[in-house]
Amino acid sequence: MIDFDALVLKPAGDIFQIKVSVTPLVTQPGQPAYEANGVYNKRDLDVEMQDGIIFSDHEVSLGIRPWDFVIPPDQGDLITIIDIRHPAFGQQYWVGDSDEDGQGGATLLLRSKEPLS
């Protein structure tokens, strides 16, 4: 069996990952923030509405290796970009969704607005 995590995800992560701070508001309430690493991605989205108008937005995500966490971040936790080399340095996001890829990785879909209580 091929260990995709060891052969691909970890080496790629070592090259592309940035430092983030995770505040585990939901997964570990009351616990302090901690540093972690992930691969940041921002992609533009254009959606054509029924009247032909184009609605433009973007989607921000963070690729992680769940094995790197005792309890991986999940929906409602806070992620702050703390890597001073990264253009998004200082940005705060809430995890809106978390999806495992079945190959040893997971994608956290990040939201810039605080979730409704």
PDB file of C-alpha atoms in Angstrom:
ATOM      1  CA  MET A   1       0.000   0.000   0.000  1.00  0.00           C
ATOM      2  CA  ILE A   2       1.259   3.481  -0.875  1.00  0.00           C
ATOM      3  CA  ASP A   3       1.542   5.965   1.997  1.00  0.00           C
ATOM      4  CA  PHE A   4       0.331   9.091   0.135  1.00  0.00           C
ATOM      5  CA  ASP A   5       0.703  11.206   3.265  1.00  0.00           C
ATOM      6  CA  ALA A   6       4.392  10.355   3.712  1.00  0.00           C
ATOM      7  CA  LEU A   7       5.291  10.400   0.010  1.00  0.00           C
ATOM      8  CA  VAL A   8       3.408  13.516  -1.116  1.00  0.00           C
ATOM      9  CA  LEU A   9       1.538  15.528   1.527  1.00  0.00           C
ATOM     10  CA  LYS A  10       4.327  15.964   4.070  1.00  0.00           C
ATOM     11  CA  PRO A  11       7.078  16.862   1.542  1.00  0.00           C
ATOM     12  CA  ALA A  12       4.759  19.283  -0.304  1.00  0.00           C
ATOM     13  CA  GLY A  13       3.629  20.783   2.987  1.00  0.00           C
ATOM     14  CA  ASP A  14       7.224  21.306   4.057  1.00  0.00           C
ATOM     15  CA  ILE A  15       7.665  23.492   0.968  1.00  0.00           C
ATOM     16  CA  PHE A  16       4.356  25.377   0.762  1.00  0.00           C
ATOM     17  CA  GLN A  17       2.996  25.577   4.308  1.00  0.00           C
ATOM     18  CA  ILE A  18       2.733  28.778   6.328  1.00  0.00           C
ATOM     19  CA  LYS A  19       2.450  29.372  10.071  1.00  0.00           C
ATOM     20  CA  VAL A  20      -0.993  29.970  11.543  1.00  0.00           C
ATOM     21  CA  SER A  21      -2.452  30.344  15.000  1.00  0.00           C
ATOM     22  CA  VAL A  22      -5.423  28.149  15.870  1.00  0.00           C
ATOM     23  CA  THR A  23      -7.824  29.313  18.581  1.00  0.00           C
ATOM     24  CA  PRO A  24      -9.882  26.174  19.299  1.00  0.00           C
ATOM     25  CA  LEU A  25     -13.134  27.932  20.236  1.00  0.00           C
ATOM     26  CA  VAL A  26     -15.266  24.876  19.415  1.00  0.00           C
ATOM     27  CA  THR A  27     -12.969  21.846  19.342  1.00  0.00           C
ATOM     28  CA  GLN A  28     -11.261  22.643  22.664  1.00  0.00           C
ATOM     29  CA  PRO A  29     -13.245  25.438  24.396  1.00  0.00           C
ATOM     30  CA  GLY A  30     -11.257  27.383  26.975  1.00  0.00           C
ATOM     31  CA  GLN A  31      -7.881  26.158  25.700  1.00  0.00           C
ATOM     32  CA  PRO A  32      -5.267  28.695  24.563  1.00  0.00           C
ATOM     33  CA  ALA A  33      -4.364  29.330  20.943  1.00  0.00           C
ATOM     34  CA  TYR A  34      -1.536  27.264  19.484  1.00  0.00           C
ATOM     35  CA  GLU A  35       0.714  27.444  16.415  1.00  0.00           C
ATOM     36  CA  ALA A  36       0.228  25.119  13.469  1.00  0.00           C
ATOM     37  CA  ASN A  37       1.099  24.888   9.785  1.00  0.00           C
ATOM     38  CA  GLY A  38      -1.042  24.664   6.681  1.00  0.00           C
ATOM     39  CA  VAL A  39      -1.089  25.362   2.956  1.00  0.00           C
ATOM     40  CA  TYR A  40      -2.999  28.589   2.266  1.00  0.00           C
ATOM     41  CA  ASN A  41      -5.056  28.873  -0.907  1.00  0.00           C
ATOM     42  CA  LYS A  42      -7.185  31.720  -2.249  1.00  0.00           C
ATOM     43  CA  ARG A  43      -9.073  31.335  -5.499  1.00  0.00           C
ATOM     44  CA  ASP A  44     -11.351  33.734  -7.322  1.00  0.00           C
ATOM     45  CA  LEU A  45     -14.924  32.707  -8.042  1.00  0.00           C
ATOM     46  CA  ASP A  46     -17.237  34.199 -10.655  1.00  0.00           C
ATOM     47  CA  VAL A  47     -20.891  33.195 -10.575  1.00  0.00           C
ATOM     48  CA  GLU A  48     -23.267  34.238 -13.336  1.00  0.00           C
ATOM     49  CA  MET A  49     -26.647  35.220 -11.931  1.00  0.00           C
ATOM     50  CA  GLN A  50     -29.962  34.581 -13.733  1.00  0.00           C
ATOM     51  CA  ASP A  51     -29.982  38.127 -15.108  1.00  0.00           C
ATOM     52  CA  GLY A  52     -26.481  37.681 -16.582  1.00  0.00           C
ATOM     53  CA  ILE A  53     -24.701  39.795 -13.987  1.00  0.00           C
ATOM     54  CA  ILE A  54     -21.436  38.293 -12.770  1.00  0.00           C
ATOM     55  CA  PHE A  55     -21.052  38.026  -9.004  1.00  0.00           C
ATOM     56  CA  SER A  56     -17.353  37.908  -8.054  1.00  0.00           C
ATOM     57  CA  ASP A  57     -16.007  36.580  -4.792  1.00  0.00           C
ATOM     58  CA  HIS A  58     -13.135  34.435  -3.564  1.00  0.00           C
ATOM     59  CA  GLU A  59     -12.714  31.263  -1.555  1.00  0.00           C
ATOM     60  CA  VAL A  60      -9.978  30.905   1.059  1.00  0.00           C
ATOM     61  CA  SER A  61      -8.883  27.527   2.369  1.00  0.00           C
ATOM     62  CA  LEU A  62      -6.134  25.985   4.446  1.00  0.00           C
ATOM     63  CA  GLY A  63      -4.823  22.515   3.688  1.00  0.00           C
ATOM     64  CA  ILE A  64      -3.739  20.610   6.795  1.00  0.00           C
ATOM     65  CA  ARG A  65      -2.493  17.169   7.780  1.00  0.00           C
ATOM     66  CA  PRO A  66      -4.856  15.976  10.535  1.00  0.00           C
ATOM     67  CA  TRP A  67      -2.049  13.750  11.900  1.00  0.00           C
ATOM     68  CA  ASP A  68      -0.251  16.942  12.972  1.00  0.00           C
ATOM     69  CA  PHE A  69      -3.005  17.725  15.501  1.00  0.00           C
ATOM     70  CA  VAL A  70      -4.185  16.074  18.712  1.00  0.00           C
ATOM     71  CA  ILE A  71      -7.627  17.483  17.817  1.00  0.00           C
ATOM     72  CA  PRO A  72      -7.749  19.025  14.313  1.00  0.00           C
ATOM     73  CA  PRO A  73      -9.412  22.436  13.882  1.00  0.00           C
ATOM     74  CA  ASP A  74     -13.046  22.258  12.828  1.00  0.00           C
ATOM     75  CA  GLN A  75     -16.079  24.410  12.134  1.00  0.00           C
ATOM     76  CA  GLY A  76     -16.204  27.467  14.410  1.00  0.00           C
ATOM     77  CA  ASP A  77     -12.515  27.538  15.365  1.00  0.00           C
ATOM     78  CA  LEU A  78     -10.490  30.692  14.651  1.00  0.00           C
ATOM     79  CA  ILE A  79      -7.450  30.706  12.326  1.00  0.00           C
ATOM     80  CA  THR A  80      -5.034  33.663  12.235  1.00  0.00           C
ATOM     81  CA  ILE A  81      -2.249  33.949   9.646  1.00  0.00           C
ATOM     82  CA  ILE A  82       0.935  34.608  11.660  1.00  0.00           C
ATOM     83  CA  ASP A  83       3.565  33.980   8.969  1.00  0.00           C
ATOM     84  CA  ILE A  84       5.077  37.445   8.397  1.00  0.00           C
ATOM     85  CA  ARG A  85       6.252  36.403   4.904  1.00  0.00           C
ATOM     86  CA  HIS A  86       2.687  35.804   3.724  1.00  0.00           C
ATOM     87  CA  PRO A  87       0.520  38.524   2.086  1.00  0.00           C
ATOM     88  CA  ALA A  88      -2.419  37.542   4.334  1.00  0.00           C
ATOM     89  CA  PHE A  89      -0.356  38.126   7.502  1.00  0.00           C
ATOM     90  CA  GLY A  90      -2.639  39.211  10.353  1.00  0.00           C
ATOM     91  CA  GLN A  91      -5.878  38.074   8.692  1.00  0.00           C
ATOM     92  CA  GLN A  92      -8.331  36.205  10.894  1.00  0.00           C
ATOM     93  CA  TYR A  93     -10.730  33.585   9.607  1.00  0.00           C
ATOM     94  CA  TRP A  94     -13.322  31.247  11.059  1.00  0.00           C
ATOM     95  CA  VAL A  95     -13.399  27.659   9.918  1.00  0.00           C
ATOM     96  CA  GLY A  96     -16.657  27.330   7.978  1.00  0.00           C
ATOM     97  CA  ASP A  97     -16.210  23.709   6.969  1.00  0.00           C
ATOM     98  CA  SER A  98     -13.675  20.896   7.176  1.00  0.00           C
ATOM     99  CA  ASP A  99     -13.372  18.118   4.612  1.00  0.00           C
ATOM    100  CA  GLU A 100     -10.967  15.176   4.720  1.00  0.00           C
ATOM    101  CA  ASP A 101      -9.624  14.155   1.313  1.00  0.00           C
ATOM    102  CA  GLY A 102      -9.292  10.436   2.064  1.00  0.00           C
ATOM    103  CA  GLN A 103      -5.540  10.536   1.422  1.00  0.00           C
ATOM    104  CA  GLY A 104      -4.227  11.873   4.713  1.00  0.00           C
ATOM    105  CA  GLY A 105      -5.098  15.535   4.268  1.00  0.00           C
ATOM    106  CA  ALA A 106      -7.991  17.846   5.012  1.00  0.00           C
ATOM    107  CA  THR A 107      -9.166  21.213   3.727  1.00  0.00           C
ATOM    108  CA  LEU A 108     -10.474  23.895   6.056  1.00  0.00           C
ATOM    109  CA  LEU A 109     -12.788  26.309   4.238  1.00  0.00           C
ATOM    110  CA  LEU A 110     -12.144  29.692   5.852  1.00  0.00           C
ATOM    111  CA  ARG A 111     -14.652  32.520   6.312  1.00  0.00           C
ATOM    112  CA  SER A 112     -13.797  36.147   7.022  1.00  0.00           C
ATOM    113  CA  LYS A 113     -17.061  36.854   8.842  1.00  0.00           C
ATOM    114  CA  GLU A 114     -17.829  35.567  12.318  1.00  0.00           C
ATOM    115  CA  PRO A 115     -20.382  32.756  12.315  1.00  0.00           C
ATOM    116  CA  LEU A 116     -23.847  33.501  13.646  1.00  0.00           C
ATOM    117  CA  SER A 117     -24.455  32.225  17.159  1.00  0.00           C
TER     118      SER A 117
END
